[in-house]
XYZ file of C-alpha atoms in Angstrom:
450
model
C -4.839 -96.961 59.470
C -8.203 -95.390 60.145
C -11.582 -96.560 58.910
C -12.277 -95.642 55.314
C -14.552 -92.643 54.812
C -17.735 -93.197 52.802
C -18.050 -91.023 49.732
C -21.763 -91.685 49.310
C -24.367 -89.751 51.290
C -27.666 -91.393 52.304
C -29.558 -89.354 49.640
C -27.125 -90.523 46.943
C -27.561 -94.142 48.051
C -31.343 -93.948 47.875
C -31.176 -92.256 44.456
C -28.961 -95.024 43.046
C -31.238 -97.630 44.557
C -34.260 -96.052 42.923
C -32.512 -95.962 39.520
C -31.555 -99.628 39.804
C -35.172 -100.480 40.783
C -36.541 -98.699 37.727
C -33.960 -100.353 35.516
C -34.713 -103.858 36.700
C -38.434 -103.142 36.820
C -38.408 -102.316 33.157
C -36.125 -105.203 32.313
C -38.200 -107.762 34.141
C -41.595 -106.974 32.491
C -43.073 -110.449 32.012
C -45.686 -109.348 29.471
C -47.741 -112.457 30.321
C -50.871 -110.301 30.885
C -51.830 -106.711 30.068
C -50.166 -103.991 31.992
C -53.015 -102.015 33.612
C -52.563 -98.213 33.976
C -55.639 -96.526 35.408
C -56.081 -93.029 36.880
C -59.386 -91.504 37.836
C -58.162 -87.914 37.768
C -56.273 -86.118 35.023
C -52.589 -86.887 35.068
C -49.572 -87.763 32.936
C -47.178 -90.685 32.802
C -44.805 -92.684 30.633
C -44.796 -96.177 29.224
C -41.575 -97.834 28.008
C -40.686 -100.819 25.898
C -39.257 -103.821 27.842
C -35.604 -103.290 29.002
C -35.744 -99.550 28.280
C -33.358 -97.827 27.684
C -31.599 -100.984 26.541
C -32.819 -102.844 23.460
C -36.051 -104.737 23.876
C -35.899 -108.537 23.972
C -37.068 -110.742 21.085
C -40.274 -112.840 21.088
C -42.380 -110.694 23.387
C -45.997 -109.636 23.208
C -46.792 -106.771 25.583
C -50.143 -105.044 25.986
C -50.463 -101.736 27.832
C -54.034 -100.847 28.905
C -54.426 -97.079 29.512
C -57.792 -96.142 30.878
C -59.480 -93.332 32.914
C -62.968 -92.257 33.813
C -65.496 -91.892 30.994
C -65.502 -88.126 31.052
C -61.717 -87.880 30.452
C -59.840 -88.666 27.235
C -56.423 -90.199 26.476
C -53.684 -88.518 24.410
C -50.287 -90.032 23.450
C -46.967 -88.252 22.752
C -44.136 -90.325 21.149
C -40.893 -88.894 22.570
C -38.812 -91.850 21.296
C -39.531 -94.567 18.770
C -36.955 -97.030 17.342
C -38.083 -100.402 16.119
C -36.897 -102.773 13.382
C -37.797 -101.399 9.978
C -40.233 -102.881 7.478
C -39.259 -105.911 5.366
C -37.592 -104.979 2.071
C -39.542 -107.601 0.206
C -43.091 -107.277 1.573
C -42.854 -103.756 3.003
C -44.659 -105.130 6.061
C -43.833 -104.686 9.772
C -42.633 -108.255 10.539
C -39.725 -108.103 13.038
C -41.318 -105.751 15.529
C -44.331 -103.420 15.557
C -46.699 -101.374 17.706
C -50.499 -101.264 17.290
C -52.688 -98.574 18.790
C -56.160 -99.816 19.695
C -58.780 -97.209 20.672
C -61.719 -98.517 22.717
C -64.812 -96.377 22.302
C -67.710 -95.677 24.622
C -69.627 -98.795 23.493
C -66.594 -101.065 24.023
C -65.803 -101.392 20.283
C -62.105 -101.775 19.455
C -60.763 -99.516 16.669
C -57.572 -101.211 15.575
C -54.961 -99.077 13.908
C -52.216 -100.197 11.456
C -48.915 -101.673 12.457
C -46.178 -99.095 13.175
C -42.482 -100.035 12.874
C -39.116 -98.401 12.394
C -38.782 -95.735 9.782
C -42.560 -95.088 9.511
C -43.750 -91.539 9.143
C -46.698 -90.959 11.512
C -48.058 -88.271 13.828
C -46.047 -88.176 17.017
C -49.044 -86.705 18.865
C -52.038 -89.038 18.970
C -55.290 -87.423 20.279
C -58.509 -89.275 20.853
C -62.002 -88.567 22.197
C -61.995 -91.786 24.163
C -61.060 -92.775 27.651
C -59.370 -96.147 26.900
C -56.361 -96.998 24.720
C -54.540 -100.332 24.252
C -50.902 -100.448 23.050
C -49.792 -103.777 21.719
C -46.084 -104.299 21.194
C -44.824 -107.419 19.411
C -41.178 -108.480 18.761
C -40.379 -111.690 16.748
C -36.792 -111.936 15.659
C -33.345 -111.291 17.137
C -33.007 -107.955 15.258
C -33.805 -105.565 18.079
C -33.547 -101.783 18.598
C -33.814 -99.397 21.506
C -37.611 -99.479 21.646
C -39.998 -96.697 22.520
C -40.858 -94.118 25.139
C -44.439 -92.824 25.028
C -46.020 -90.201 27.293
C -49.728 -90.559 28.044
C -52.030 -87.728 29.157
C -55.377 -88.206 30.836
C -57.209 -84.963 30.027
C -60.322 -83.702 31.769
C -63.625 -82.969 29.910
C -63.215 -79.244 30.171
C -59.782 -79.256 28.568
C -60.689 -81.270 25.489
C -59.705 -79.449 22.281
C -61.309 -79.660 18.895
C -59.491 -81.778 16.235
C -56.834 -79.961 14.278
C -58.072 -77.965 11.231
C -56.100 -77.867 7.988
C -56.112 -74.880 5.655
C -54.213 -75.139 2.337
C -56.036 -72.450 0.282
C -53.669 -69.756 -0.923
C -56.236 -67.150 0.013
C -56.027 -66.885 3.855
C -59.044 -64.494 4.190
C -61.268 -66.997 5.932
C -58.735 -69.015 7.875
C -59.827 -67.684 11.300
C -63.370 -69.027 10.715
C -62.067 -72.577 10.028
C -62.933 -74.560 13.130
C -63.421 -73.795 16.816
C -65.406 -74.827 19.885
C -68.257 -73.463 21.914
C -67.975 -71.589 25.243
C -68.792 -73.492 28.396
C -72.366 -73.015 29.638
C -73.902 -72.187 26.285
C -77.183 -73.815 25.354
C -77.294 -73.248 21.626
C -75.130 -71.934 18.846
C -74.841 -71.207 15.124
C -71.991 -72.552 12.966
C -71.325 -71.458 9.349
C -68.727 -72.445 6.813
C -65.755 -70.098 6.251
C -66.728 -67.344 3.847
C -70.531 -67.871 4.236
C -72.584 -66.684 2.406
C -70.273 -65.557 -0.324
C -68.106 -68.617 -0.950
C -65.863 -71.152 0.761
C -62.118 -71.873 0.462
C -60.544 -74.761 -1.398
C -58.490 -77.655 0.147
C -59.531 -77.172 3.728
C -60.559 -79.439 6.581
C -62.283 -77.453 9.394
C -63.347 -79.061 12.664
C -65.694 -77.724 15.331
C -66.235 -79.288 18.778
C -69.463 -78.684 20.644
C -69.481 -79.848 24.238
C -72.363 -79.493 26.707
C -73.072 -80.798 30.219
C -72.400 -84.576 30.552
C -76.149 -85.164 31.294
C -77.248 -83.471 28.013
C -77.349 -84.379 24.354
C -77.053 -82.186 21.270
C -79.589 -81.636 18.519
C -78.418 -80.283 15.111
C -80.677 -78.721 12.475
C -79.299 -77.787 9.020
C -80.567 -74.369 7.999
C -78.795 -73.755 4.764
C -76.616 -75.932 2.399
C -75.257 -75.030 -1.008
C -71.876 -76.617 -1.745
C -72.545 -77.728 -5.362
C -75.421 -78.183 -7.775
C -75.132 -81.983 -7.736
C -75.065 -84.479 -4.967
C -71.355 -85.238 -5.285
C -68.823 -84.722 -2.551
C -65.949 -83.610 -4.845
C -66.634 -79.942 -4.109
C -67.076 -80.440 -0.435
C -68.778 -82.519 2.304
C -70.280 -81.564 5.616
C -70.203 -84.290 8.299
C -71.931 -84.229 11.650
C -70.777 -86.915 14.066
C -71.091 -88.139 17.595
C -68.291 -86.611 19.691
C -67.412 -90.044 21.072
C -67.002 -91.552 17.648
C -63.604 -92.751 16.464
C -62.476 -92.946 12.834
C -60.076 -95.926 12.869
C -60.953 -99.381 11.613
C -63.577 -101.216 13.654
C -63.046 -104.813 14.679
C -66.702 -105.773 14.224
C -67.761 -104.262 10.940
C -71.257 -105.678 11.000
C -72.220 -103.471 13.974
C -75.226 -101.499 12.719
C -74.849 -98.904 15.531
C -72.173 -97.284 13.486
C -74.711 -96.227 10.885
C -76.110 -93.615 13.271
C -72.850 -92.228 14.521
C -72.369 -89.812 11.633
C -74.449 -87.899 9.065
C -72.903 -86.527 5.814
C -74.308 -83.800 3.525
C -73.194 -82.953 0.000
C -74.701 -80.845 -2.764
C -77.567 -78.610 -1.504
C -80.787 -78.771 0.473
C -82.926 -79.894 -2.440
C -81.485 -83.388 -1.964
C -82.675 -83.444 1.719
C -86.272 -82.259 1.455
C -87.901 -84.978 3.525
C -88.503 -84.069 7.114
C -85.846 -85.562 9.360
C -83.051 -85.678 6.784
C -81.803 -82.208 7.831
C -81.334 -82.941 11.486
C -79.135 -85.117 13.769
C -78.976 -85.853 17.502
C -76.040 -87.228 19.422
C -76.062 -90.042 21.950
C -73.722 -88.148 24.269
C -72.691 -84.672 25.229
C -70.141 -84.117 22.441
C -70.636 -83.138 18.793
C -67.982 -83.082 16.071
C -68.563 -81.054 12.901
C -66.236 -81.291 9.935
C -66.245 -79.414 6.655
C -63.867 -80.672 3.942
C -63.431 -79.188 0.480
C -61.542 -80.318 -2.599
C -59.354 -78.571 -5.153
C -62.185 -77.656 -7.530
C -63.267 -74.020 -7.797
C -66.134 -73.450 -5.397
C -69.440 -71.748 -6.130
C -69.828 -67.978 -5.769
C -72.796 -66.520 -3.952
C -74.750 -63.293 -4.254
C -77.654 -61.595 -2.563
C -80.122 -64.190 -3.686
C -77.953 -67.365 -3.596
C -75.961 -68.134 -0.448
C -72.964 -70.475 -0.699
C -71.744 -72.790 2.066
C -73.630 -74.104 5.048
C -75.304 -72.870 8.210
C -76.594 -74.985 11.064
C -78.060 -74.562 14.545
C -77.213 -76.738 17.515
C -79.193 -76.973 20.735
C -78.452 -78.613 24.102
C -81.201 -81.024 25.104
C -81.898 -81.956 28.716
C -84.162 -84.846 27.895
C -86.463 -86.297 25.243
C -90.125 -86.881 26.064
C -91.581 -90.115 24.734
C -95.338 -89.649 24.005
C -95.922 -93.227 23.146
C -94.796 -94.813 26.393
C -94.690 -93.744 30.039
C -93.731 -90.170 29.141
C -89.975 -90.241 29.334
C -87.171 -92.156 27.697
C -85.567 -94.484 30.144
C -82.729 -93.108 32.310
C -83.440 -89.498 31.238
C -84.450 -86.908 33.850
C -87.806 -85.102 34.087
C -88.075 -81.765 32.358
C -87.850 -78.844 34.782
C -87.365 -76.323 31.974
C -89.373 -75.876 28.701
C -90.977 -78.862 27.006
C -91.465 -78.587 23.241
C -94.915 -79.515 21.954
C -93.759 -82.041 19.387
C -96.635 -82.863 17.062
C -97.070 -85.482 14.370
C -94.781 -86.489 11.513
C -96.981 -87.770 8.653
C -95.436 -89.803 5.807
C -98.536 -89.698 3.591
C -100.877 -86.807 4.428
C -104.547 -87.855 4.635
C -103.694 -91.546 4.965
C -103.170 -91.551 8.743
C -99.544 -92.738 8.446
C -98.154 -90.581 11.255
C -95.966 -90.865 14.262
C -95.314 -88.475 17.163
C -92.335 -86.035 16.784
C -89.769 -85.882 19.515
C -90.567 -83.548 22.412
C -87.353 -81.905 23.520
C -86.719 -80.624 26.982
C -84.663 -77.442 26.428
C -83.424 -74.573 28.613
C -86.102 -71.964 29.382
C -83.772 -69.225 28.238
C -84.276 -70.418 24.651
C -87.941 -69.622 24.602
C -88.628 -66.577 22.367
C -84.979 -66.057 21.523
C -85.853 -65.678 17.800
C -84.479 -69.109 16.878
C -86.529 -72.345 16.769
C -84.675 -74.758 19.055
C -87.200 -77.576 19.153
C -87.299 -80.526 16.676
C -87.559 -79.943 12.894
C -90.950 -78.522 12.158
C -91.696 -77.738 15.841
C -91.826 -74.037 16.560
C -93.525 -74.149 19.921
C -90.706 -72.347 21.674
C -91.462 -69.367 19.449
C -95.285 -69.686 19.354
C -96.490 -66.855 21.642
C -93.615 -64.492 21.120
C -95.413 -62.290 18.627
C -98.284 -61.601 20.951
C -95.796 -60.825 23.690
C -93.990 -58.487 21.312
C -97.270 -56.809 20.357
C -98.186 -56.373 24.032
C -94.783 -54.909 24.767
C -94.801 -52.693 21.737
C -98.353 -51.563 22.443
C -97.480 -50.796 25.985
C -94.453 -48.819 24.877
C -96.464 -46.886 22.333
C -99.152 -46.089 24.958
C -96.485 -44.932 27.346
C -95.017 -42.654 24.659
C -98.451 -41.287 23.866
C -99.082 -40.429 27.500
C -95.743 -38.676 27.665
C -96.673 -36.601 24.607
C -100.076 -35.659 26.037
C -98.477 -34.772 29.304
C -95.885 -32.659 27.551
C -98.635 -30.793 25.515
C -100.712 -30.185 28.654
C -97.673 -28.824 30.462
C -96.881 -26.511 27.574
C -100.482 -25.242 27.354
C -100.568 -24.650 31.114
C -97.272 -22.718 30.922
C -98.574 -20.658 27.935
C -101.762 -19.668 29.766
C -99.795 -18.769 32.911
C -97.538 -16.578 30.858
C -100.469 -14.822 29.166
C -102.119 -14.127 32.571
C -98.840 -12.709 33.952
C -98.454 -10.474 30.906
C -102.063 -9.157 31.333
C -101.523 -8.372 35.026
C -98.257 -6.659 34.320
C -99.846 -4.432 31.645
C -102.715 -3.540 34.069
C -100.271 -2.524 36.723
C -98.393 -0.220 34.382
C -101.648 1.498 33.399
C -102.619 2.108 37.032
C -99.292 3.736 37.869
C -99.640 6.360 35.063
C -103.262 7.591 36.058
C -103.712 11.086 37.909
C -104.353 11.400 41.578
C -107.917 12.771 41.107
C -108.789 9.887 39.159
C -109.449 11.568 35.850
C -107.689 10.705 32.636
C -104.675 12.855 31.684
C -106.280 14.186 28.496
C -109.219 15.697 30.416
C -106.851 18.035 32.402
C -105.574 19.621 29.263
C -107.698 22.628 28.135
C -107.386 23.762 24.533
C -105.520 27.092 23.996
C -107.642 30.146 23.149
C -106.716 31.843 19.954
C -105.226 35.324 20.325
C -107.213 38.258 19.188
């Protein structure tokens, strides 16, 4: 008998070997230390529960550390999730659960709730952070198939604004609910849907403003009229740092959280003190949210505008007048430096402090919108004189054109009169007799017949 013929090609052999390697690699996860997954550039990948696709083992504690560069963000997509269900007595996740921990820019851990079998949750998990921890715990012998989660490391330029929700039956203003700015813009205006007439009920609109990573964002509230009282039942406007996360924070005594968000309810009369109508981010991202309740909103007219209007400005640096001239680690201003000024708590008492001097793009000077700090209009100071000069020059130019046109018309009129006179004289000369006497002198009167 001859030698047996192999039914496996070399490519098939290597494919089966790769499958077995993946199978045993997943099955042999020790989970004695965090599983580090780091990529500097945008990419995608998948994390599995131990033994996937077979049931996960009992008594394991696995931590997956997903991280990328600070300018990127991490998103999760749950393509498969099957863990032991909640306890029928306590309704808690006891046998097995997964916890999502978001690590923000300052290193604070935002710990989510336990997730287990049968839970209803968003299968797409989007963050504004570059680091996520997944902690998987299994205690008892009751096991399931586990999970398969796709992770996405997304670049700064591809970051989307948070999802907006619109539940008002009137869809007139739905298109104005949320959005993001165009790349390369240095300032912008954001208004509530329906401004200045009204605003919809039961909505949650989100706007994302993103500037160059070396810049920060300054926000100034121009108009606010959501309700007549400072209650947030009608609606609330929140302005937050774009790197902020909204889950529970591990260290609740951290005072840095107090400055990560500003909320506005009611109308502007509750924010009359200077400084209460503005906000500045610590990074290059800004999140703006406008949420309304089920109560009937106000209605505006020509004299009373309803809703909100704000202006945001990209800031290159902040000048510090009280020290060496610049805030540490911020670049020098090669564009326009706002004048700043003084902020006085009690006028006449000498209780004052310097206002912030912003370094803003030169294209914002004389654009018709004050882009410096609240109460600082230095970027619009000399614009009226410039306009007067331009307007005066234009008027003088128009006057010279009119004078020139009049002179040309007068010259043409005189030329036409001279030509007419010459033409008349030539006609008279052609009709004269050859002896030079007038025609009537050659005619003798007839003698009467006798």
